[in-house]
């Protein structure tokens, strides 16, 4: 009897966490240009970051970094959630920011699809977009053991 309650509780938690992430991913605007094409050319800003991620079907993570925009440095924090994958990794990387016309458009909820694997060390590129059309193209190096395939979102805030 107790096992049924635990399973029911786990399923309820899974739905309550996964539903908002999947709903946002469906509402997110498509990256401009050809379908699945990443922006190219000089970025409007760049960023550096360092963080951790953990996954066991559902996952989460946190990161800190610095946005470099129009000659100024803006410290940032990020917290994220994901559906799909397993493992624990530390990640460090850089990013290019496109379609950023004012600093107020940078903070927000970014969504994207994730796919990758790391065993001890790995690298990858991913793209993320917020509801204001700002696109991040991230190049990261990760260490740890992980396999991920799913959707994720990151809530990025400028530190005060």
PDB file of C-alpha atoms in Angstrom:
ATOM      1  CA  UNK A   1       0.000   0.000   0.000  1.00  0.00           C
ATOM      2  CA  UNK A   2       2.782   2.465   0.868  1.00  0.00           C
ATOM      3  CA  UNK A   3       4.518   1.787  -2.467  1.00  0.00           C
ATOM      4  CA  UNK A   4       1.375   2.886  -4.336  1.00  0.00           C
ATOM      5  CA  UNK A   5       1.291   6.155  -2.390  1.00  0.00           C
ATOM      6  CA  UNK A   6       4.971   6.816  -3.137  1.00  0.00           C
ATOM      7  CA  UNK A   7       4.480   6.097  -6.857  1.00  0.00           C
ATOM      8  CA  UNK A   8       1.367   8.301  -6.985  1.00  0.00           C
ATOM      9  CA  UNK A   9       3.237  11.109  -5.226  1.00  0.00           C
ATOM     10  CA  UNK A  10       6.187  10.800  -7.608  1.00  0.00           C
ATOM     11  CA  UNK A  11       3.909  10.926 -10.664  1.00  0.00           C
ATOM     12  CA  UNK A  12       2.069  13.966  -9.298  1.00  0.00           C
ATOM     13  CA  UNK A  13       5.393  15.735  -8.690  1.00  0.00           C
ATOM     14  CA  UNK A  14       6.626  14.787 -12.171  1.00  0.00           C
ATOM     15  CA  UNK A  15       3.532  16.268 -13.835  1.00  0.00           C
ATOM     16  CA  UNK A  16       3.581  19.437 -11.723  1.00  0.00           C
ATOM     17  CA  UNK A  17       7.232  20.130 -12.568  1.00  0.00           C
ATOM     18  CA  UNK A  18       7.215  18.995 -16.201  1.00  0.00           C
ATOM     19  CA  UNK A  19       4.001  20.701 -17.337  1.00  0.00           C
ATOM     20  CA  UNK A  20       5.188  24.333 -16.963  1.00  0.00           C
ATOM     21  CA  UNK A  21       8.503  23.565 -18.680  1.00  0.00           C
ATOM     22  CA  UNK A  22       6.803  21.833 -21.616  1.00  0.00           C
ATOM     23  CA  UNK A  23       4.143  24.547 -21.886  1.00  0.00           C
ATOM     24  CA  UNK A  24       6.778  27.282 -22.073  1.00  0.00           C
ATOM     25  CA  UNK A  25       8.777  25.345 -24.655  1.00  0.00           C
ATOM     26  CA  UNK A  26       5.687  25.161 -26.878  1.00  0.00           C
ATOM     27  CA  UNK A  27       5.073  28.927 -26.523  1.00  0.00           C
ATOM     28  CA  UNK A  28       8.667  29.995 -27.165  1.00  0.00           C
ATOM     29  CA  UNK A  29       9.221  31.852 -30.427  1.00  0.00           C
ATOM     30  CA  UNK A  30      11.223  30.090 -33.110  1.00  0.00           C
ATOM     31  CA  UNK A  31      14.773  31.196 -33.803  1.00  0.00           C
ATOM     32  CA  UNK A  32      14.760  33.677 -36.668  1.00  0.00           C
ATOM     33  CA  UNK A  33      15.736  32.606 -40.158  1.00  0.00           C
ATOM     34  CA  UNK A  34      15.717  29.126 -41.585  1.00  0.00           C
ATOM     35  CA  UNK A  35      14.197  26.453 -39.409  1.00  0.00           C
ATOM     36  CA  UNK A  36      16.764  25.382 -36.799  1.00  0.00           C
ATOM     37  CA  UNK A  37      19.361  27.833 -38.170  1.00  0.00           C
ATOM     38  CA  UNK A  38      21.573  29.465 -35.564  1.00  0.00           C
ATOM     39  CA  UNK A  39      22.296  33.186 -35.816  1.00  0.00           C
ATOM     40  CA  UNK A  40      25.630  34.122 -37.325  1.00  0.00           C
ATOM     41  CA  UNK A  41      27.717  37.237 -37.604  1.00  0.00           C
ATOM     42  CA  UNK A  42      28.894  39.455 -34.791  1.00  0.00           C
ATOM     43  CA  UNK A  43      26.907  39.042 -31.569  1.00  0.00           C
ATOM     44  CA  UNK A  44      25.287  41.926 -29.709  1.00  0.00           C
ATOM     45  CA  UNK A  45      26.871  40.713 -26.454  1.00  0.00           C
ATOM     46  CA  UNK A  46      28.884  37.833 -25.016  1.00  0.00           C
ATOM     47  CA  UNK A  47      28.802  35.972 -21.736  1.00  0.00           C
ATOM     48  CA  UNK A  48      30.949  33.713 -19.554  1.00  0.00           C
ATOM     49  CA  UNK A  49      29.445  31.266 -17.057  1.00  0.00           C
ATOM     50  CA  UNK A  50      30.070  28.398 -14.666  1.00  0.00           C
ATOM     51  CA  UNK A  51      27.507  26.067 -13.149  1.00  0.00           C
ATOM     52  CA  UNK A  52      26.226  22.640 -12.158  1.00  0.00           C
ATOM     53  CA  UNK A  53      23.470  20.413 -13.493  1.00  0.00           C
ATOM     54  CA  UNK A  54      21.840  17.258 -12.159  1.00  0.00           C
ATOM     55  CA  UNK A  55      19.265  15.016 -13.816  1.00  0.00           C
ATOM     56  CA  UNK A  56      17.249  11.939 -12.923  1.00  0.00           C
ATOM     57  CA  UNK A  57      14.473  12.161 -15.540  1.00  0.00           C
ATOM     58  CA  UNK A  58      13.732  15.581 -14.062  1.00  0.00           C
ATOM     59  CA  UNK A  59      16.663  17.839 -13.441  1.00  0.00           C
ATOM     60  CA  UNK A  60      17.842  21.189 -12.318  1.00  0.00           C
ATOM     61  CA  UNK A  61      20.858  23.380 -12.257  1.00  0.00           C
ATOM     62  CA  UNK A  62      22.321  26.695 -11.300  1.00  0.00           C
ATOM     63  CA  UNK A  63      24.961  28.958 -12.774  1.00  0.00           C
ATOM     64  CA  UNK A  64      26.651  32.300 -12.307  1.00  0.00           C
ATOM     65  CA  UNK A  65      28.317  34.413 -14.929  1.00  0.00           C
ATOM     66  CA  UNK A  66      28.919  37.779 -16.523  1.00  0.00           C
ATOM     67  CA  UNK A  67      27.176  39.368 -19.513  1.00  0.00           C
ATOM     68  CA  UNK A  68      29.440  41.692 -21.541  1.00  0.00           C
ATOM     69  CA  UNK A  69      27.205  44.259 -23.296  1.00  0.00           C
ATOM     70  CA  UNK A  70      28.075  47.660 -24.780  1.00  0.00           C
ATOM     71  CA  UNK A  71      31.331  47.965 -22.826  1.00  0.00           C
ATOM     72  CA  UNK A  72      29.785  47.062 -19.457  1.00  0.00           C
ATOM     73  CA  UNK A  73      29.866  43.864 -17.395  1.00  0.00           C
ATOM     74  CA  UNK A  74      26.620  42.636 -15.826  1.00  0.00           C
ATOM     75  CA  UNK A  75      26.825  39.802 -13.249  1.00  0.00           C
ATOM     76  CA  UNK A  76      24.082  37.220 -13.726  1.00  0.00           C
ATOM     77  CA  UNK A  77      22.553  34.192 -12.050  1.00  0.00           C
ATOM     78  CA  UNK A  78      20.586  31.372 -13.629  1.00  0.00           C
ATOM     79  CA  UNK A  79      18.417  28.554 -12.316  1.00  0.00           C
ATOM     80  CA  UNK A  80      17.083  25.888 -14.608  1.00  0.00           C
ATOM     81  CA  UNK A  81      14.905  22.839 -14.920  1.00  0.00           C
ATOM     82  CA  UNK A  82      14.831  20.012 -17.430  1.00  0.00           C
ATOM     83  CA  UNK A  83      12.820  16.981 -18.423  1.00  0.00           C
ATOM     84  CA  UNK A  84      14.801  14.022 -19.781  1.00  0.00           C
ATOM     85  CA  UNK A  85      18.227  12.756 -18.844  1.00  0.00           C
ATOM     86  CA  UNK A  86      20.329  11.349 -16.059  1.00  0.00           C
ATOM     87  CA  UNK A  87      23.607  12.375 -14.437  1.00  0.00           C
ATOM     88  CA  UNK A  88      25.534  15.105 -12.652  1.00  0.00           C
ATOM     89  CA  UNK A  89      27.865  17.541 -14.414  1.00  0.00           C
ATOM     90  CA  UNK A  90      29.796  20.721 -13.862  1.00  0.00           C
ATOM     91  CA  UNK A  91      29.758  23.043 -16.849  1.00  0.00           C
ATOM     92  CA  UNK A  92      31.815  26.066 -17.843  1.00  0.00           C
ATOM     93  CA  UNK A  93      31.584  28.046 -21.028  1.00  0.00           C
ATOM     94  CA  UNK A  94      31.015  31.103 -23.128  1.00  0.00           C
ATOM     95  CA  UNK A  95      28.118  32.351 -25.156  1.00  0.00           C
ATOM     96  CA  UNK A  96      27.129  34.739 -27.893  1.00  0.00           C
ATOM     97  CA  UNK A  97      23.992  36.840 -27.487  1.00  0.00           C
ATOM     98  CA  UNK A  98      21.945  37.850 -30.543  1.00  0.00           C
ATOM     99  CA  UNK A  99      18.972  40.209 -31.032  1.00  0.00           C
ATOM    100  CA  UNK A 100      19.672  42.118 -27.796  1.00  0.00           C
ATOM    101  CA  UNK A 101      18.788  45.780 -28.389  1.00  0.00           C
ATOM    102  CA  UNK A 102      18.448  46.872 -24.745  1.00  0.00           C
ATOM    103  CA  UNK A 103      19.677  45.388 -21.470  1.00  0.00           C
ATOM    104  CA  UNK A 104      16.112  45.046 -20.143  1.00  0.00           C
ATOM    105  CA  UNK A 105      15.423  42.371 -22.779  1.00  0.00           C
ATOM    106  CA  UNK A 106      18.151  40.033 -21.492  1.00  0.00           C
ATOM    107  CA  UNK A 107      16.693  38.689 -18.210  1.00  0.00           C
ATOM    108  CA  UNK A 108      13.940  36.126 -18.522  1.00  0.00           C
ATOM    109  CA  UNK A 109      13.004  32.526 -19.080  1.00  0.00           C
ATOM    110  CA  UNK A 110      14.988  30.890 -21.894  1.00  0.00           C
ATOM    111  CA  UNK A 111      13.947  27.565 -23.406  1.00  0.00           C
ATOM    112  CA  UNK A 112      15.591  25.053 -25.668  1.00  0.00           C
ATOM    113  CA  UNK A 113      15.985  21.391 -26.499  1.00  0.00           C
ATOM    114  CA  UNK A 114      18.948  19.532 -25.070  1.00  0.00           C
ATOM    115  CA  UNK A 115      20.853  16.538 -26.344  1.00  0.00           C
ATOM    116  CA  UNK A 116      24.276  15.333 -25.341  1.00  0.00           C
ATOM    117  CA  UNK A 117      26.462  13.033 -23.317  1.00  0.00           C
ATOM    118  CA  UNK A 118      29.492  13.382 -21.098  1.00  0.00           C
ATOM    119  CA  UNK A 119      31.616  10.779 -19.400  1.00  0.00           C
ATOM    120  CA  UNK A 120      34.331  12.543 -17.413  1.00  0.00           C
ATOM    121  CA  UNK A 121      34.657  15.398 -19.970  1.00  0.00           C
ATOM    122  CA  UNK A 122      32.645  16.621 -22.936  1.00  0.00           C
ATOM    123  CA  UNK A 123      31.766  19.714 -24.941  1.00  0.00           C
ATOM    124  CA  UNK A 124      28.777  20.978 -26.835  1.00  0.00           C
ATOM    125  CA  UNK A 125      26.818  23.851 -28.309  1.00  0.00           C
ATOM    126  CA  UNK A 126      23.218  24.702 -27.514  1.00  0.00           C
ATOM    127  CA  UNK A 127      20.853  27.544 -28.321  1.00  0.00           C
ATOM    128  CA  UNK A 128      18.233  29.173 -26.123  1.00  0.00           C
ATOM    129  CA  UNK A 129      15.615  31.856 -26.739  1.00  0.00           C
ATOM    130  CA  UNK A 130      13.484  34.002 -24.448  1.00  0.00           C
ATOM    131  CA  UNK A 131      10.039  35.498 -25.117  1.00  0.00           C
ATOM    132  CA  UNK A 132      11.608  38.829 -26.184  1.00  0.00           C
ATOM    133  CA  UNK A 133      13.467  37.148 -29.053  1.00  0.00           C
ATOM    134  CA  UNK A 134      16.932  37.253 -27.468  1.00  0.00           C
ATOM    135  CA  UNK A 135      18.950  34.201 -28.547  1.00  0.00           C
ATOM    136  CA  UNK A 136      21.887  32.673 -26.664  1.00  0.00           C
ATOM    137  CA  UNK A 137      24.308  30.364 -28.467  1.00  0.00           C
ATOM    138  CA  UNK A 138      26.279  28.589 -25.755  1.00  0.00           C
ATOM    139  CA  UNK A 139      29.566  26.705 -26.075  1.00  0.00           C
ATOM    140  CA  UNK A 140      30.207  24.713 -22.935  1.00  0.00           C
ATOM    141  CA  UNK A 141      32.641  22.195 -21.542  1.00  0.00           C
ATOM    142  CA  UNK A 142      31.277  19.772 -19.007  1.00  0.00           C
ATOM    143  CA  UNK A 143      32.789  17.251 -16.649  1.00  0.00           C
ATOM    144  CA  UNK A 144      31.002  14.430 -14.888  1.00  0.00           C
ATOM    145  CA  UNK A 145      28.752  11.668 -16.166  1.00  0.00           C
ATOM    146  CA  UNK A 146      25.479  12.500 -17.892  1.00  0.00           C
ATOM    147  CA  UNK A 147      23.155  11.640 -20.731  1.00  0.00           C
ATOM    148  CA  UNK A 148      20.453  14.111 -21.683  1.00  0.00           C
ATOM    149  CA  UNK A 149      17.739  14.322 -24.273  1.00  0.00           C
ATOM    150  CA  UNK A 150      14.780  16.551 -23.589  1.00  0.00           C
ATOM    151  CA  UNK A 151      13.628  20.090 -23.043  1.00  0.00           C
ATOM    152  CA  UNK A 152      14.940  22.597 -20.574  1.00  0.00           C
ATOM    153  CA  UNK A 153      14.428  26.151 -19.448  1.00  0.00           C
ATOM    154  CA  UNK A 154      16.673  28.611 -17.621  1.00  0.00           C
ATOM    155  CA  UNK A 155      15.506  31.623 -15.622  1.00  0.00           C
ATOM    156  CA  UNK A 156      18.299  34.171 -16.046  1.00  0.00           C
ATOM    157  CA  UNK A 157      18.476  37.268 -13.859  1.00  0.00           C
ATOM    158  CA  UNK A 158      20.916  40.143 -13.730  1.00  0.00           C
ATOM    159  CA  UNK A 159      22.453  40.364 -10.254  1.00  0.00           C
ATOM    160  CA  UNK A 160      21.871  43.601  -8.411  1.00  0.00           C
TER     161      UNK A 160
END
